[in-house]
CSV table of C-alpha atoms in Angstrom, one decimal:
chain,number,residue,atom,x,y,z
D,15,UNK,CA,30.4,-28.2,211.2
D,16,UNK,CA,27.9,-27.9,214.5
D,17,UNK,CA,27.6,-23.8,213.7
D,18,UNK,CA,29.3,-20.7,213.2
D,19,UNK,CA,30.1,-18.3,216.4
D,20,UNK,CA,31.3,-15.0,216.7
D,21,UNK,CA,33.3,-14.5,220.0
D,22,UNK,CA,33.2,-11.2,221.0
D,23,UNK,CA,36.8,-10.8,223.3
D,24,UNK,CA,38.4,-13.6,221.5
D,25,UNK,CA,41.6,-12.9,222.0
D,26,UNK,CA,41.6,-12.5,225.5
D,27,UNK,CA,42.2,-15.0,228.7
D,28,UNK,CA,39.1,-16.5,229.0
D,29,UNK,CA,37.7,-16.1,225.2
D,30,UNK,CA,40.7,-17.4,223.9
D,31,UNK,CA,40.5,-20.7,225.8
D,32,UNK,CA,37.3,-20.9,224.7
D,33,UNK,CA,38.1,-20.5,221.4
D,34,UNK,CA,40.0,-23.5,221.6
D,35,UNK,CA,37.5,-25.9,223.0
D,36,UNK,CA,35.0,-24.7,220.5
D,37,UNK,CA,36.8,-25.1,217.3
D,38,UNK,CA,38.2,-29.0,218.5
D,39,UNK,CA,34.5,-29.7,219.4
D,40,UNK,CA,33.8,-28.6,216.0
D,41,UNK,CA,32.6,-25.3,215.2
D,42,UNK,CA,33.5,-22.7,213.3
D,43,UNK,CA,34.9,-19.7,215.2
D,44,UNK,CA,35.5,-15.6,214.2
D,45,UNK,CA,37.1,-13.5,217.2
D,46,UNK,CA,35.8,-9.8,217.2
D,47,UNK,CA,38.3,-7.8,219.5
D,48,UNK,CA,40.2,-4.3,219.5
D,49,UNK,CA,43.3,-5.8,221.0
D,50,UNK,CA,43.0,-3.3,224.0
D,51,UNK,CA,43.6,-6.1,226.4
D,52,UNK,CA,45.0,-8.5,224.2
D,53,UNK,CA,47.5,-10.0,221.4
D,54,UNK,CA,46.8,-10.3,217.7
D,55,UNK,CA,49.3,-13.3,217.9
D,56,UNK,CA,46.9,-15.3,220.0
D,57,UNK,CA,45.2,-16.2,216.6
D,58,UNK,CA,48.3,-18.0,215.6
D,59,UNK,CA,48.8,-19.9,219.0
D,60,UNK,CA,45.2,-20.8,218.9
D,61,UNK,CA,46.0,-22.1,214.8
D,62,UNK,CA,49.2,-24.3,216.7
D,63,UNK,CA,46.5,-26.2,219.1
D,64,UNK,CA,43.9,-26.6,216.7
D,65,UNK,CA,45.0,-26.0,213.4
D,66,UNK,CA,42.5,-23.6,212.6
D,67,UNK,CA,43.1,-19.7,212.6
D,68,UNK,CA,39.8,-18.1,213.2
D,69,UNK,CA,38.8,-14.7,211.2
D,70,UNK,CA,39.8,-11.9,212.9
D,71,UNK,CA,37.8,-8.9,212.9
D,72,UNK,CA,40.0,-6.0,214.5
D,73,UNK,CA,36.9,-3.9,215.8
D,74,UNK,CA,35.9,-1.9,218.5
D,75,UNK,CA,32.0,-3.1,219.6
D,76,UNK,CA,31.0,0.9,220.2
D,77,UNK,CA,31.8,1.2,216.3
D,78,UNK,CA,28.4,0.5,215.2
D,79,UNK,CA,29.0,1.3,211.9
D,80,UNK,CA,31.9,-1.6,211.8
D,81,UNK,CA,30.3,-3.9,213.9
D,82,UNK,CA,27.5,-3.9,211.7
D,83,UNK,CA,29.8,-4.9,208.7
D,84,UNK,CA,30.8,-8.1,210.4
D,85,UNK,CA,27.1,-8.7,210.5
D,86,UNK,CA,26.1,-7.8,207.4
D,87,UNK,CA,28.8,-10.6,205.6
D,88,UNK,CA,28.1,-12.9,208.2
D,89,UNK,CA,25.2,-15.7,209.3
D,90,UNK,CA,26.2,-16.3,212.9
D,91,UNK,CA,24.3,-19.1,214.9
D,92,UNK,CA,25.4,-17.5,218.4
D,93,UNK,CA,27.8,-15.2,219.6
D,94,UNK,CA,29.6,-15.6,223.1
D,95,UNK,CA,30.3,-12.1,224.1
D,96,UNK,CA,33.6,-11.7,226.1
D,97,UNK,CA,34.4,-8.0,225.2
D,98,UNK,CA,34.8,-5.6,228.0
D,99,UNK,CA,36.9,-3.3,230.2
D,100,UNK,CA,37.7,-5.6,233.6
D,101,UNK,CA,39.8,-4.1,236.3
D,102,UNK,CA,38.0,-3.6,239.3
D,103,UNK,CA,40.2,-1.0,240.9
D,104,UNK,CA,40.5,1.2,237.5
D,105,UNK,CA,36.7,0.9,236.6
D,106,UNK,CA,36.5,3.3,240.3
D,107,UNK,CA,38.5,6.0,238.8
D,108,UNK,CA,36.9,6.2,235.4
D,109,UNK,CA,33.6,4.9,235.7
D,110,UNK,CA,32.0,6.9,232.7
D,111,UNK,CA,34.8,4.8,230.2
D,112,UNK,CA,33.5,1.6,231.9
D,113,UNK,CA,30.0,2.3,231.8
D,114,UNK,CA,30.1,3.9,228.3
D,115,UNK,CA,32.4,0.6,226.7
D,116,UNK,CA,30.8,-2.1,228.4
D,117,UNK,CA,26.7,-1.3,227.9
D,118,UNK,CA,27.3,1.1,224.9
D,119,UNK,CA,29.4,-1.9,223.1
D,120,UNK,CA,26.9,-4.2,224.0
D,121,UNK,CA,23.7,-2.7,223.0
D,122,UNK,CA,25.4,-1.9,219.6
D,123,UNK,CA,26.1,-5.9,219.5
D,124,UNK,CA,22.2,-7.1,220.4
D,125,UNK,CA,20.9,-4.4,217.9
D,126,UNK,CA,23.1,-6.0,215.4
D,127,UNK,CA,22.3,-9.5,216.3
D,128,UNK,CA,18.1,-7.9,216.1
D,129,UNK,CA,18.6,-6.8,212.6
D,130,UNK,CA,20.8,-9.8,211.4
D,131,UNK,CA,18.6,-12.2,212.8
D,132,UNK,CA,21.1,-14.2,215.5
D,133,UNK,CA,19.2,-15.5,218.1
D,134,UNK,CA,21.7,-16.8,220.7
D,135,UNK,CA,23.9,-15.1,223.2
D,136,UNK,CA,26.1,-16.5,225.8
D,137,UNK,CA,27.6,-13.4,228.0
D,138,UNK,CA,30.3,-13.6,230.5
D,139,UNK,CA,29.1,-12.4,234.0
D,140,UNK,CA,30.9,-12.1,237.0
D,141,UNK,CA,30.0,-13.4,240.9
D,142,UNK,CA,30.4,-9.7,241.7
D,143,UNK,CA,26.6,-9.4,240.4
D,144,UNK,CA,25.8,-10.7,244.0
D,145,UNK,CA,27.6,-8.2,246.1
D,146,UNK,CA,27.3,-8.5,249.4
D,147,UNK,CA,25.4,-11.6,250.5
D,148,UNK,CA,24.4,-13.1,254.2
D,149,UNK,CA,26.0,-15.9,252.8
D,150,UNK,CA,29.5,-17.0,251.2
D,151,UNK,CA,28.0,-19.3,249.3
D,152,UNK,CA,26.3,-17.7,246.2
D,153,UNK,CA,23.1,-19.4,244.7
D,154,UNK,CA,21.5,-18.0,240.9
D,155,UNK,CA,18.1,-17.2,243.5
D,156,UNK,CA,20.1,-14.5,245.3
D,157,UNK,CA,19.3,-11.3,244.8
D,158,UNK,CA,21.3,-9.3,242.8
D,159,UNK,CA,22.8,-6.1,242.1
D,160,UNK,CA,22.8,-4.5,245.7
D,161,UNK,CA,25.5,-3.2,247.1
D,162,UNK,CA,28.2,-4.4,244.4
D,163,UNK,CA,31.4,-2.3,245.4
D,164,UNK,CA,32.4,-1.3,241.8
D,165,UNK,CA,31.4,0.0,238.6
D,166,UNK,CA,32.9,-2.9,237.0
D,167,UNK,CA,30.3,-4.7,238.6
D,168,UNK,CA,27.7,-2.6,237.9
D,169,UNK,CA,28.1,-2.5,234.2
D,170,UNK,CA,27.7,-6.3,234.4
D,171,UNK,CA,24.8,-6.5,236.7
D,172,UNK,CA,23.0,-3.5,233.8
D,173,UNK,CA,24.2,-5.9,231.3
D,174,UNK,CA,21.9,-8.9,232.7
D,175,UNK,CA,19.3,-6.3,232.9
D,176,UNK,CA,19.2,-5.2,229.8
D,177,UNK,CA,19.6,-8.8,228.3
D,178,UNK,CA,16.5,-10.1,230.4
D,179,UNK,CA,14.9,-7.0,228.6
D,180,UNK,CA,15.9,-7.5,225.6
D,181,UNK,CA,15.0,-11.4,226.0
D,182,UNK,CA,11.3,-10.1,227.4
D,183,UNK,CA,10.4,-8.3,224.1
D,184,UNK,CA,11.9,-10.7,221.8
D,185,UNK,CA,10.4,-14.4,222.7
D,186,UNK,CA,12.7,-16.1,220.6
D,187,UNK,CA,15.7,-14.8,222.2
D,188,UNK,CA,17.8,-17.3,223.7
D,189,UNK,CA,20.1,-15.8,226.6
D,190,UNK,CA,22.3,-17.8,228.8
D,191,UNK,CA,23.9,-15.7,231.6
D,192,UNK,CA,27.2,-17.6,233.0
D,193,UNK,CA,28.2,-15.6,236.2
D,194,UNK,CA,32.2,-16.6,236.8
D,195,UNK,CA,34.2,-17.2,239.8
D,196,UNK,CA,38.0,-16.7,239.6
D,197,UNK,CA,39.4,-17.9,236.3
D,198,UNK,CA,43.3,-19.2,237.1
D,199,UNK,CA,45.2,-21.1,235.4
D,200,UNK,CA,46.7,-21.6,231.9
D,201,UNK,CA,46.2,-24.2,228.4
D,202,UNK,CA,48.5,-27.0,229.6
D,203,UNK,CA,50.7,-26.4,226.5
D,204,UNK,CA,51.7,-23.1,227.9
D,205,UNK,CA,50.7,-21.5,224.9
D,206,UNK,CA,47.9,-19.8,226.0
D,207,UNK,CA,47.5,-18.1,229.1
D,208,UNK,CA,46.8,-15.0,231.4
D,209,UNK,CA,48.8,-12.0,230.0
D,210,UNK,CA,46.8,-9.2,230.2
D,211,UNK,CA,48.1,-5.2,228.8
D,212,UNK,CA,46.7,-3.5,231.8
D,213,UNK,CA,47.7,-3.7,235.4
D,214,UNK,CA,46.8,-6.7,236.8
D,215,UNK,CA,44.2,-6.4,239.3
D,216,UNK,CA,43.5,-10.1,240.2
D,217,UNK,CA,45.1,-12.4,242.4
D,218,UNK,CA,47.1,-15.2,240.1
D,219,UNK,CA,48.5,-12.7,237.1
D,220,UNK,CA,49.7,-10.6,240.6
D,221,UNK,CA,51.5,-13.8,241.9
D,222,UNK,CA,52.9,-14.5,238.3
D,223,UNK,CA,54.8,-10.8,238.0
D,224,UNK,CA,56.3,-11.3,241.5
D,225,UNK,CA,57.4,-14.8,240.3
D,226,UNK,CA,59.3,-13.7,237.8
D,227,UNK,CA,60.4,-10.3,239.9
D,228,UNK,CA,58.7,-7.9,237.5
D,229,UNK,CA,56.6,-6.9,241.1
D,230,UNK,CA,58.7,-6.8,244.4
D,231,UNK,CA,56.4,-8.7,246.8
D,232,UNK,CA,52.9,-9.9,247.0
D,233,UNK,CA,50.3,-7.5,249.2
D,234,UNK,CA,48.1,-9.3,250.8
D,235,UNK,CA,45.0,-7.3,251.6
D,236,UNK,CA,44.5,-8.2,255.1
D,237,UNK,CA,45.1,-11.1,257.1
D,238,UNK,CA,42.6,-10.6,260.2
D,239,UNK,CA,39.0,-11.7,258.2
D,240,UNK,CA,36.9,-14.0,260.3
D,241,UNK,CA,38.7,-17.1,257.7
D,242,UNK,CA,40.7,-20.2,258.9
D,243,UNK,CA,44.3,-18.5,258.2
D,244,UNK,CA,42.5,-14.4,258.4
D,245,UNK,CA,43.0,-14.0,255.0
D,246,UNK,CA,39.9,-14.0,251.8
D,247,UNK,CA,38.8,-16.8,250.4
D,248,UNK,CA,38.0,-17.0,247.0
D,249,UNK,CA,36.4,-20.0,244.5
D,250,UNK,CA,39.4,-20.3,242.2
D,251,UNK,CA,38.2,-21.6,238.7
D,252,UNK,CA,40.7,-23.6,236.0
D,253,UNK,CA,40.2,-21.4,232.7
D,254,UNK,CA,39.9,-24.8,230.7
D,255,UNK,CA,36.9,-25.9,233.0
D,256,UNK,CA,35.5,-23.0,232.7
D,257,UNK,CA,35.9,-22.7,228.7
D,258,UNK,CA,34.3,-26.0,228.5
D,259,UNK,CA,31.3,-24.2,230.8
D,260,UNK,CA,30.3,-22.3,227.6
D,261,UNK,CA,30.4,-25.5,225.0
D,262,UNK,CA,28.1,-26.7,227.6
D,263,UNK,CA,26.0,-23.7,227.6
D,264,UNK,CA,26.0,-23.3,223.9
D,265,UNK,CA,24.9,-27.4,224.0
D,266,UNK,CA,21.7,-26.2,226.3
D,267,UNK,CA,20.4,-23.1,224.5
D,268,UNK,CA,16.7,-22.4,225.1
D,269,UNK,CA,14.5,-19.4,224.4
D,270,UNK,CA,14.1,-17.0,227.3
D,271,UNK,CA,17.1,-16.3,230.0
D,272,UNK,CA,19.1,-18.9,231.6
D,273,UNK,CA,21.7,-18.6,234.8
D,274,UNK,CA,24.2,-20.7,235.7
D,275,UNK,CA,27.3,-20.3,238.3
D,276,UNK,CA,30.3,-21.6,236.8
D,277,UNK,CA,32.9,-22.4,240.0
D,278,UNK,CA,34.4,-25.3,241.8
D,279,UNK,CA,32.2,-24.9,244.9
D,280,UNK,CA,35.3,-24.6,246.9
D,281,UNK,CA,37.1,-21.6,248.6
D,282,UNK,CA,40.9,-21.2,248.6
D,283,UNK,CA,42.3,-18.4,250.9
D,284,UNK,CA,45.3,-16.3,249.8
D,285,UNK,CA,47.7,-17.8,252.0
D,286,UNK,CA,46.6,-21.3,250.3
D,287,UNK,CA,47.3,-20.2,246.8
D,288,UNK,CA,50.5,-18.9,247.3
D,289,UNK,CA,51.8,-22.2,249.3
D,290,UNK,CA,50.2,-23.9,246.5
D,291,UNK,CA,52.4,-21.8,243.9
D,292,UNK,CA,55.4,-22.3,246.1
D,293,UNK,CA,55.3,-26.0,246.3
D,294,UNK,CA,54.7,-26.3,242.1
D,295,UNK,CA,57.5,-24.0,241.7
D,296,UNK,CA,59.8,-25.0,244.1
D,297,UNK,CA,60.5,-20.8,245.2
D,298,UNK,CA,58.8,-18.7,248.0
D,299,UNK,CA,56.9,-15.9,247.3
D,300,UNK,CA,57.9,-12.9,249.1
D,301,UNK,CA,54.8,-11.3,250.7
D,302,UNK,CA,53.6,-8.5,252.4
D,303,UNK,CA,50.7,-8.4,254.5
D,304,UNK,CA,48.6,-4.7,254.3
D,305,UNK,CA,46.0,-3.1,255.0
D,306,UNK,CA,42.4,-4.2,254.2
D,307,UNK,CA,41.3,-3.1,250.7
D,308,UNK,CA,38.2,-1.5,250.3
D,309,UNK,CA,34.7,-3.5,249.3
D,310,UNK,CA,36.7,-6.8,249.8
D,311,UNK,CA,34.5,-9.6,251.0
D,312,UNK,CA,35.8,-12.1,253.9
D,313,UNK,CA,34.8,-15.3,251.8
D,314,UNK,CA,33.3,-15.6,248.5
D,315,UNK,CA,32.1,-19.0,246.4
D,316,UNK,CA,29.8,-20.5,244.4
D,317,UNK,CA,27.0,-23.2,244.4
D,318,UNK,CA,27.4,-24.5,240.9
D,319,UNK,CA,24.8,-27.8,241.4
D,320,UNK,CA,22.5,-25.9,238.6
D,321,UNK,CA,25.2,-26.2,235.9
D,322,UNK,CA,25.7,-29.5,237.1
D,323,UNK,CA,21.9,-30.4,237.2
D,324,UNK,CA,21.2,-28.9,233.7
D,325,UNK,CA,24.3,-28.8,231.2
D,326,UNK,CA,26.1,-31.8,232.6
D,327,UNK,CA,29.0,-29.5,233.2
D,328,UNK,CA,31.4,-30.1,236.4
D,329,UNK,CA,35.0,-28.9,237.4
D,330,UNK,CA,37.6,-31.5,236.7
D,331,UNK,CA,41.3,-29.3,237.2
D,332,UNK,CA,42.8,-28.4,240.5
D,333,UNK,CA,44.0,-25.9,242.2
D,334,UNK,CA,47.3,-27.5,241.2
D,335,UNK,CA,46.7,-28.5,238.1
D,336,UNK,CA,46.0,-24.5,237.7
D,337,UNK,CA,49.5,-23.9,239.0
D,338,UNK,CA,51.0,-26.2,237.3
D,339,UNK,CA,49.9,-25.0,234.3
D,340,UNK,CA,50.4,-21.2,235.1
D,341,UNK,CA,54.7,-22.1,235.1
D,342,UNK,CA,54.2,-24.2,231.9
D,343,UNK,CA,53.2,-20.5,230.3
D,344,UNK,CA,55.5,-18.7,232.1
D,345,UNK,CA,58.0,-20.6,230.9
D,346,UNK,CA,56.5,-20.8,227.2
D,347,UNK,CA,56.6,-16.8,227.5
D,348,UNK,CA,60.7,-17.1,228.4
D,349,UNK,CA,59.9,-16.1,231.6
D,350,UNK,CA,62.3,-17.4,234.3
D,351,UNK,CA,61.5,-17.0,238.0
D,352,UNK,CA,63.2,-15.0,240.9
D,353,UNK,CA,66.0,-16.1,242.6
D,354,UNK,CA,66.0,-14.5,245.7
């Protein structure tokens, strides 16, 4: 066994994919999660891929009292910390909730991880750290932290604060901060995938409900941006790829902070993913083009050569494999799609 990991957010999109890669590359895995954005029956897809069903703590992080529990029975070599309130659009109209679950859950984990004597975090940032840049292309140097359009991406830029912090005062602290692009895709089982409780707020989980008619018509936020086709362009991610960013983290540790990008490199505009999800499905998507949506930058992607240069990690899935993948779910789930 290479170590024991708590996964904070486990049973979520991103955490359970990487759930998966860590337990086939041979650790030993226990998800931590309240289920507000997830399903307890991802434990037993992730026991059909690997065979293993991790321990499942059902527990809310801003429960210090419970939280400390977990630690208490518990010798944990890391912890890759997932958990957190994510949709842009809802952290605006209740940013106390956001701020107040996403820092207060957090600080309750590193004092836990203080007194229990875990040394390791990986946490799960975001490229909206680097709000509004003279550049597209977004580089670990940047400045961060100025004018981010949302609270969502404020609790994350505090977050890296407070883990630099945290990681200044305790010297043998090792902190890797992996800032993501735009996770798509699904495990190419279909077992796992996006499926999130909430409204969905990003792109791909939009274009899957009006796939399957559960949402009219795709909105496209504006097609006049200064952009090949006028519409945003985004770096779209493969969740696998970017699961197997954190095994190459976790592979890299060191004492102090490190910061990686974890994208393709590559932009993708709107228009280009849905043709994309058209011509793996074989239907159009009906769309509708609207009005500009507030804080929404023209063109958006990362330089990943530091992940490249230091933890050997590199995309490998496409765009299509992404899509490909995405209908492999959707039809796991019993999903058909639209016929009109």
């Amino acid at each position: 066994m290479k170590g024991k990991i708590l996964v904070t957010g486990g049973t979520g999109y991103i955490g359970s994919h990487t759930t998966v890669e860590l337990i086939e590359t041979g650790y030993e895995v226990e998800i931590l999660d309240n289920l507000y954005n997830s399903k307890e029956e991802v434990l037993d897809r992730i026991k059909e891929l690997t065979g293993v069903r991790p321990k499942f703590y059902n527990v809310d992080l801003r429960d210090a009292e419970a939280l400390e529990k977990v630690f208490a029975e518990n010798k944990y070599d890391a912890v890759i910390h997932f958990a957190g309130l994510k949709a842009v659009g809802e952290s605006c109209e209740q940013p106390l909730r956001y701020y107040e679950n996403n820092i207060g859950g957090t600080i309750n984990l590193l004092e836990c991880m203080q007194e229990y004597g875990c040394k390791k975090i990986i946490f799960s940032s975001s490229a909206t750290v680097y709000g509004e840049q003279d550049t597209p292309k977004c580089v670990e140097t940047m400045t961060t932290g100025q004018s981010i359009s949302n609270p969502y991406g404020e609790t994350k830029f505090m977050i890296e604060q407070i883990l630099k912090d945290t990681a200044k005062a305790d010297p043998e602290l090792s902190v890797t901060i992996l800032r993501y692009f735009n996770p798509i895709g699904a495990h190419k089982s279909g077992l796992l995938g996006e499926d999130p409780n909430d409204k969905p707020n990003n792109l791909m989980p939009i274009i899957m409900k009006v796939a399957t008619g559960e949402i009219p018509e795709l909105s496209v936020y504006g097609d006049d941006y200064p952009t090949p086709d006028g519409t945003c362009i985004r770096d779209y991610i493969h969740v696998v790829d970017l699961a197997k960013g954190h095994l190459a983290a976790l592979d890299h540790m060191t004492q102090g902070v490190q910061i990686y990008n974890l994208g393709t490199g590559e932009g993708h505009s709107v228009f280009e993913m849905v043709e994309a999800f058209d011509k793996a499905s074989g239907k159009k998507l009906p769309c509708q083009i609207v009005g500009r949506r507030a804080g929404d930058l023209a063109e958006l992607y990362a330089d990943p050569s530091l992940a490249y240069e230091k933890l050997g990690w590199e995309t490998k899935l496409t765009v299509e494999d992404a899509m490909n993948d995405t209908l492999n779910f959707l039809k796991h789930e019993g999903l058909t799609l639209r016929e009109d």
